[in-house]
Amino acid sequence: MVTLYESKPGLSRRELLRRGSTLGAGALLVISGSAVISPQQAWGLETTALKPETMATLIQMARDVYPHDQIPDRFYAIAVKSHDETAAKDPAHKELIEKGIADLDTKAGAGGYAGLGWEEERVKLLTAIEDTPFFQAVRGGLVVGLYNQKDVWPLFGYEGESYSKGGYITRGFDDIEWL
């Protein structure tokens, strides 16, 4: 009997596509100067105090700390931009972030943290540093920086506050489809 597909050791086509899309979605281009650019999604981010490589790693770290596949990287970039703004005013914060990213890159090995292709590997590194002031500063800033963006709310199905629109009682308080 002839089979169309023989089982071969290695990567299946499905696994290759899954891995490739994971890597491609988070790929950022860091260029010389002070910019982080994502050519796949047509957005860019200017940096003033932190290195572009640091910002690119912060964006990847933000995606790993609060992973949402439906949220584009530009929203994560906006969320971590506050670290660049704070670093411009506060040398101690700049040192905390730059040293934290350098330490993370060292622990990740060749290619650094952003160069790790597997989310599981990056999460292991983050779990190991979750009690550090660096991690807590990044995580704490993300809670507000990511979830307080009004453009992100529709991606989660949240319509925003209701008081100005008459409240939830008259607007379908029980129309939640995802419960």
Short mmCIF file of C-alpha atoms in Angstrom, two decimals, residues 1 10 16-17 26 31 39 42 44 53 63 65 83 85 100 125 130 132 135 138-139 153 155 170 172-173:
data_model
loop_
_atom_site.label_atom_id
_atom_site.label_comp_id
_atom_site.label_asym_id
_atom_site.label_seq_id
_atom_site.Cartn_x
_atom_site.Cartn_y
_atom_site.Cartn_z
CA MET A 1 0.00 0.00 0.00
CA GLY A 10 11.41 16.65 12.42
CA LEU A 16 6.52 25.05 10.97
CA LEU A 17 3.70 27.43 10.04
CA GLY A 26 6.78 39.74 16.80
CA ILE A 31 17.78 50.62 12.89
CA PRO A 39 7.69 47.06 8.55
CA ALA A 42 3.59 49.94 9.33
CA GLY A 44 7.40 53.23 14.14
CA GLU A 53 17.34 47.76 20.92
CA ARG A 63 3.96 40.85 24.75
CA VAL A 65 4.09 39.40 30.17
CA HIS A 83 9.73 53.99 30.16
CA GLU A 85 9.88 59.20 28.62
CA GLY A 100 17.56 45.05 33.34
CA LEU A 125 13.56 33.86 31.87
CA GLU A 130 9.80 38.32 38.37
CA THR A 132 13.35 42.05 40.62
CA PHE A 135 10.51 43.32 36.15
CA VAL A 138 7.92 47.02 33.54
CA ARG A 139 4.95 44.89 34.61
CA TRP A 153 -10.78 48.26 24.23
CA LEU A 155 -10.27 44.40 20.54
CA THR A 170 -30.61 50.93 29.29
CA GLY A 172 -27.98 45.99 27.36
CA PHE A 173 -26.20 45.18 30.60
#
